[in-house]
Amino acid sequence: METTSPKLPALTPEQIWRAADYVELVWHDQDTEEARARLEEFHRDGKELARLMGEFGALLLDQYLTAVPAEHADCESAYVMDKLVAVTGRYLKRWCYSGGGAEVAYIAAGFLIEAMQEVDQVGQFLSDVRGDAPRWPAAVAS
């Protein structure tokens, strides 16, 4: 039996936590020396950080930001939403894998923050995704 789906990225719980920590750091002001140093530490990973943000972003879009209630799963609007999520996730991943490094990761995090703020609270989404990381057998690499 396959434990991953082609629609979901294969992320470990640690990668999910790392990505959520990065998004939270970008979300908050980096007005302290400690916060700027922490951001710089993340940015040292450059291309790997950008790739992680692409995978995390696709997961966040698919599992949290565009979840369709079960009673509407058969509606045409749910179908359209599913297609928009697929396109947005693919584009985000393609962009993050393009080799832009830390700058691309930072912009991707900003995009995800804007999306989260449109539908709810950023902190709640990050808390939810951190808490669910160990429970996602389809999204977590074995």
XYZ file of C-alpha atoms in Angstrom:
142
model
C 0.000 0.000 0.000
C 1.318 3.423 -0.985
C 1.744 5.919 1.865
C 2.084 9.049 -0.238
C -0.232 10.657 -2.718
C 1.039 12.504 -5.794
C -1.178 15.396 -4.727
C 0.541 15.805 -1.336
C 4.192 16.557 -0.687
C 6.281 14.064 1.248
C 7.310 16.094 4.280
C 8.498 14.846 7.627
C 6.916 16.315 10.763
C 10.224 18.105 11.415
C 10.106 19.754 7.980
C 6.527 20.866 8.575
C 7.522 22.390 11.913
C 10.553 24.091 10.348
C 8.454 25.575 7.549
C 5.790 26.741 10.017
C 8.509 28.315 12.194
C 9.888 30.151 9.163
C 6.465 31.461 8.101
C 5.808 32.614 11.661
C 9.160 34.400 11.781
C 8.425 36.170 8.482
C 4.925 37.011 9.727
C 6.222 38.780 12.847
C 8.340 41.885 12.688
C 12.048 41.236 12.721
C 12.742 44.291 14.849
C 15.029 42.582 17.330
C 18.591 41.467 16.743
C 17.635 37.936 17.787
C 14.810 37.745 15.221
C 17.029 39.094 12.437
C 19.731 36.570 13.324
C 17.203 33.742 13.300
C 15.896 34.844 9.904
C 19.458 34.989 8.587
C 20.026 31.459 9.894
C 17.026 30.218 7.910
C 18.206 32.081 4.806
C 21.567 30.308 4.836
C 19.742 27.260 3.484
C 18.770 29.264 0.400
C 17.546 26.877 -2.276
C 16.597 24.146 0.190
C 14.499 26.630 2.135
C 12.770 27.724 -1.076
C 11.997 24.094 -1.964
C 10.656 23.468 1.528
C 8.402 26.519 1.243
C 7.070 25.251 -2.082
C 6.181 21.856 -0.625
C 4.822 23.341 2.589
C 2.804 25.901 0.666
C 1.208 23.218 -1.497
C 0.337 21.231 1.630
C -1.078 24.282 3.397
C -3.161 25.289 0.380
C -4.533 21.792 -0.121
C -5.194 20.790 3.476
C -6.042 24.043 5.243
C -6.653 27.145 3.211
C -9.048 25.704 0.658
C -10.763 22.907 2.526
C -14.301 22.390 1.230
C -16.908 21.267 3.797
C -18.028 17.661 3.224
C -21.599 18.718 2.468
C -20.308 20.752 -0.499
C -17.780 18.249 -1.843
C -20.024 17.370 -4.815
C -20.772 20.986 -5.771
C -19.348 22.561 -8.893
C -17.701 25.233 -6.776
C -15.769 22.514 -4.902
C -14.554 21.147 -8.233
C -13.419 24.607 -9.319
C -11.732 25.193 -5.947
C -9.889 21.884 -6.267
C -8.576 22.891 -9.690
C -7.518 26.335 -8.461
C -5.681 24.765 -5.541
C -3.928 22.338 -7.869
C -2.785 25.110 -10.197
C -1.730 27.420 -7.367
C 0.163 24.629 -5.595
C 1.943 23.582 -8.807
C 2.885 27.154 -9.627
C 4.143 27.820 -6.102
C 6.258 24.653 -6.144
C 7.608 25.363 -9.638
C 8.498 28.886 -8.625
C 10.162 27.757 -5.382
C 12.157 25.073 -7.215
C 13.379 27.592 -9.810
C 16.558 28.282 -7.858
C 15.749 31.681 -6.366
C 16.896 30.740 -2.886
C 16.131 32.712 0.261
C 14.480 35.616 -1.566
C 11.969 33.255 -3.187
C 11.339 31.525 0.163
C 10.657 34.890 1.796
C 8.208 35.936 -0.930
C 6.494 32.515 -0.837
C 6.080 32.847 2.932
C 4.569 36.297 2.382
C 2.128 34.853 -0.160
C 1.036 32.145 2.289
C 0.645 34.684 5.096
C -1.582 36.836 2.878
C -3.685 33.787 1.987
C -4.029 32.793 5.654
C -4.989 36.316 6.680
C -7.743 36.386 4.058
C -9.546 33.407 5.537
C -8.618 33.385 9.224
C -5.741 33.879 11.626
C -2.184 32.999 10.654
C -1.326 31.789 14.162
C -4.227 29.332 14.224
C -3.278 27.816 10.855
C 0.341 27.395 11.919
C -0.731 25.843 15.212
C -3.062 23.458 13.384
C -0.470 22.410 10.833
C 2.132 21.812 13.548
C -0.312 19.717 15.558
C -1.416 17.667 12.565
C 2.075 16.960 11.221
C 2.457 13.585 12.980
C -1.078 12.524 11.969
C -0.764 12.902 8.190
C 0.337 9.512 6.916
C -0.349 10.598 3.317
C 1.697 13.773 3.674
C 4.499 12.512 5.868
C 7.405 10.587 4.402
C 7.929 7.184 5.949
